[in-house]
Amino acid sequence: MVEKISLAHGDGGELAHQLIQNVFITTFGHHDQAKLDAAILHIPQEKLTISTDSFVIKPTFFRGGNIGKLAICGTVNDLAVSGATPLYITVAFIIEEGFSIPQLQKIVSSMAEEAKKANVRIVSGDTKVVERGSVDGIFINTTGIGVINTEEMLPKTIDKQDVIIISGTIGDHGISILSARGELGLVTELNSDCASLNDLTSEVLNVSSRVKMMRDPTRGGVATTLVEICEDFNVTIEINEDALPVKEEVEGACDILGFDPLYLANEGKLLLIVAKEDEEKVLAVLKKFDIGREATTIGRVSEVETNGRLFLKMLLGSRRRLNRLAGMQLPRIC
Amino acid sequence: MVEKISLAHGDGGELAHQLIQNVFITTFGHHDQAKLDAAILHIPQEKLTISTDSFVIKPTFFRGGNIGKLAICGTVNDLAVSGATPLYITVAFIIEEGFSIPQLQKIVSSMAEEAKKANVRIVSGDTKVVERGSVDGIFINTTGIGVINTEEMLPKTIDKQDVIIISGTIGDHGISILSARGELGLVTELNSDCASLNDLTSEVLNVSSRVKMMRDPTRGGVATTLVEICEDFNVTIEINEDALPVKEEVEGACDILGFDPLYLANEGKLLLIVAKEDEEKVLAVLKKFDIGREATTIGRVSEVETNGRLFLKMLLGSRRRLNRLAGMQLPRIC
């Protein structure tokens, strides 16, 4: 095992997977539960679910949001994709000495606004300040609690021919953040897609009992999220290159910079696995929302088999195996 | 209002109080709830309580513990002093690129060990890695959930003549960390008191229904904790200088460095307000525990009045008013 933490350990890719397996799961003695973003709390009478996330995004402010809005959306989404209704959220700040209080106020206001929009209540908080140079600006942890209706508990069994749906264009957040950093000479008008997804998830679960799984493909992108599903649930998935919704600006930036939209982070996109017979119903519901207008089917489950794999069907008919994100792509993307 | 974050904003003292009042409470629209370390979740059939805390202690390892043990104890204690039984805890790491994995393993192992000891289950986690220089080593957030028996819900009404009890010597953590930093030429054999208090709190609540309030006096120390109680509950409290349990090494270090043990952080001490008639009963229970052997009464509630204040009765009979910790004392003490 490597002895030093590298940036890739936090990137949602292969090394992060190893770190979690080797250090955390082994030590804490967890199994299935620790694999999920949201953990179910077994409390009499109610199924609660809890999820924690720290946000270290750079820069703190970006087109379409800031670290505060992101911290609320991120945790709301982790709960929502497990099928839960988010209820409460805790917030903990680590702030660098010298940080601007007006900027902090803006961040906190965004959090309050987004919490209201997502109908979650902020409860319990903590603030630590560290000396200049000991943290880069501001980092925020949010932990959310939701209640879950046992009938809606996901994942359900995934079957051959189930379809893979995405609620909109992919890679917007990743390219928007790259652009905000101004590091690569990239300038775009692109907004991050940062948004709370709980209205979408609850509406979708209302109309369909055949949603098998939902995820929000953040760090590591759509490809890494699907590879994890293939491995954990023993299915092989094929996605179609020509079906992937990608904004022109994202495609252009990827061409120039050598990124693949399938591996770029999203912060307001819902990825669903749904039984074929409910495909149209689910798409219709998603399209009712502003943030779901471009929802589309991007692939299907081609086999149920151990050693499940993810394939990309290319325009010209060949297929290419996709793996988990390897090594560092974009540190501090969330 | 000052425009820049200073270290004192994170120190549990006056500026931190202002920041929370002016920025967080105002924006999130909270009142009583936000004052408490643990928030009560109103969920049908069960009263749950939740508490979040980030740990940024420097150094990461110290005599008597490390940041991991502290992160479990700190959150367990926040729940325990509210009268709750801690059940679940989430852990989120922010780690600097280059951090040693064997050291991380030690930290994680301490967390698992302490969680086992405190009988809490670690659920849900998150790991972010940031580039070298963007965080100082490792920071950890823990968020805990506990259940609370409504009969045991604290605080209860505080009355004149109620006694103030502390479970052991004060200031051990503060001086131990100062010594571990080696900054002030201070070398001691002193261990931090870092410990989970939930066994003590549950035993105490078992034998006495007259416990009015419990707190763990961390940042800002016993004095700041008591000043907050005086203000929030409209009581005046007198503590006796000659009754304060202080280890010789702590007293010596304070003399040399100009610190006051009343303002030093503790990470394994329980501060209680108890009806006079249950004083002996509660002391007897505390003394049954290794970490409560030196439990003692340090003062009493002298008046119930608005504008409650905290007084220190000096050895020679005079009394001195004590205020909230003002300005920065020891950054990154937890």
PDB file of C-alpha atoms in Angstrom, chain B residues 8-9 11-21 25 35 215 219-233 260 262-264 307-311 320-329:
ATOM      1  CA  ALA B   8     -10.584  34.869  18.463  1.00  0.00           C
ATOM      2  CA  HIS B   9     -13.691  34.242  16.351  1.00  0.00           C
ATOM      3  CA  ASP B  11     -12.101  30.581  20.427  1.00  0.00           C
ATOM      4  CA  GLY B  12     -15.411  30.168  22.261  1.00  0.00           C
ATOM      5  CA  GLY B  13     -15.087  33.652  23.718  1.00  0.00           C
ATOM      6  CA  GLU B  14     -16.733  37.011  23.203  1.00  0.00           C
ATOM      7  CA  LEU B  15     -15.970  37.460  19.498  1.00  0.00           C
ATOM      8  CA  ALA B  16     -17.128  33.949  18.705  1.00  0.00           C
ATOM      9  CA  HIS B  17     -20.343  34.691  20.549  1.00  0.00           C
ATOM     10  CA  GLN B  18     -20.810  37.833  18.461  1.00  0.00           C
ATOM     11  CA  LEU B  19     -20.090  36.002  15.217  1.00  0.00           C
ATOM     12  CA  ILE B  20     -22.654  33.322  15.998  1.00  0.00           C
ATOM     13  CA  GLN B  21     -25.234  35.878  17.083  1.00  0.00           C
ATOM     14  CA  ILE B  25     -28.356  33.017  14.229  1.00  0.00           C
ATOM     15  CA  LYS B  35     -27.346  28.215  21.512  1.00  0.00           C
ATOM     16  CA  ARG B 215     -21.964  20.831  30.275  1.00  0.00           C
ATOM     17  CA  ARG B 219     -13.042  25.979  24.564  1.00  0.00           C
ATOM     18  CA  GLY B 220     -13.261  28.933  26.923  1.00  0.00           C
ATOM     19  CA  GLY B 221     -13.049  26.636  29.961  1.00  0.00           C
ATOM     20  CA  VAL B 222     -15.173  26.438  33.101  1.00  0.00           C
ATOM     21  CA  ALA B 223     -15.457  30.215  33.448  1.00  0.00           C
ATOM     22  CA  THR B 224     -16.827  30.882  29.940  1.00  0.00           C
ATOM     23  CA  THR B 225     -19.231  27.944  30.231  1.00  0.00           C
ATOM     24  CA  LEU B 226     -20.582  29.267  33.540  1.00  0.00           C
ATOM     25  CA  VAL B 227     -20.872  32.847  32.247  1.00  0.00           C
ATOM     26  CA  GLU B 228     -23.023  31.528  29.392  1.00  0.00           C
ATOM     27  CA  ILE B 229     -25.238  29.679  31.864  1.00  0.00           C
ATOM     28  CA  CYS B 230     -25.557  32.801  34.049  1.00  0.00           C
ATOM     29  CA  GLU B 231     -26.652  34.866  31.040  1.00  0.00           C
ATOM     30  CA  ASP B 232     -28.925  32.317  29.405  1.00  0.00           C
ATOM     31  CA  PHE B 233     -30.730  31.194  32.577  1.00  0.00           C
ATOM     32  CA  ASP B 260      -5.904  30.991  34.242  1.00  0.00           C
ATOM     33  CA  LEU B 262     -10.647  28.573  34.705  1.00  0.00           C
ATOM     34  CA  TYR B 263     -10.293  29.579  31.055  1.00  0.00           C
ATOM     35  CA  LEU B 264      -8.347  26.538  29.852  1.00  0.00           C
ATOM     36  CA  ASN B 307     -28.466  39.917  34.284  1.00  0.00           C
ATOM     37  CA  GLY B 308     -26.961  36.904  36.036  1.00  0.00           C
ATOM     38  CA  ARG B 309     -23.231  37.135  36.648  1.00  0.00           C
ATOM     39  CA  LEU B 310     -20.387  34.829  37.584  1.00  0.00           C
ATOM     40  CA  PHE B 311     -18.232  35.591  40.640  1.00  0.00           C
ATOM     41  CA  ARG B 320     -14.178  39.139  41.561  1.00  0.00           C
ATOM     42  CA  ARG B 321     -16.513  39.136  38.577  1.00  0.00           C
ATOM     43  CA  LEU B 322     -15.548  36.722  35.811  1.00  0.00           C
ATOM     44  CA  ASN B 323     -16.418  37.403  32.181  1.00  0.00           C
ATOM     45  CA  ARG B 324     -16.500  35.353  29.028  1.00  0.00           C
ATOM     46  CA  LEU B 325     -13.078  34.610  27.591  1.00  0.00           C
ATOM     47  CA  ALA B 326     -12.056  37.744  25.709  1.00  0.00           C
ATOM     48  CA  GLY B 327      -9.868  37.572  22.624  1.00  0.00           C
ATOM     49  CA  MET B 328      -7.643  34.740  21.651  1.00  0.00           C
ATOM     50  CA  GLN B 329      -6.167  32.438  24.228  1.00  0.00           C
TER      51      GLN B 329
END
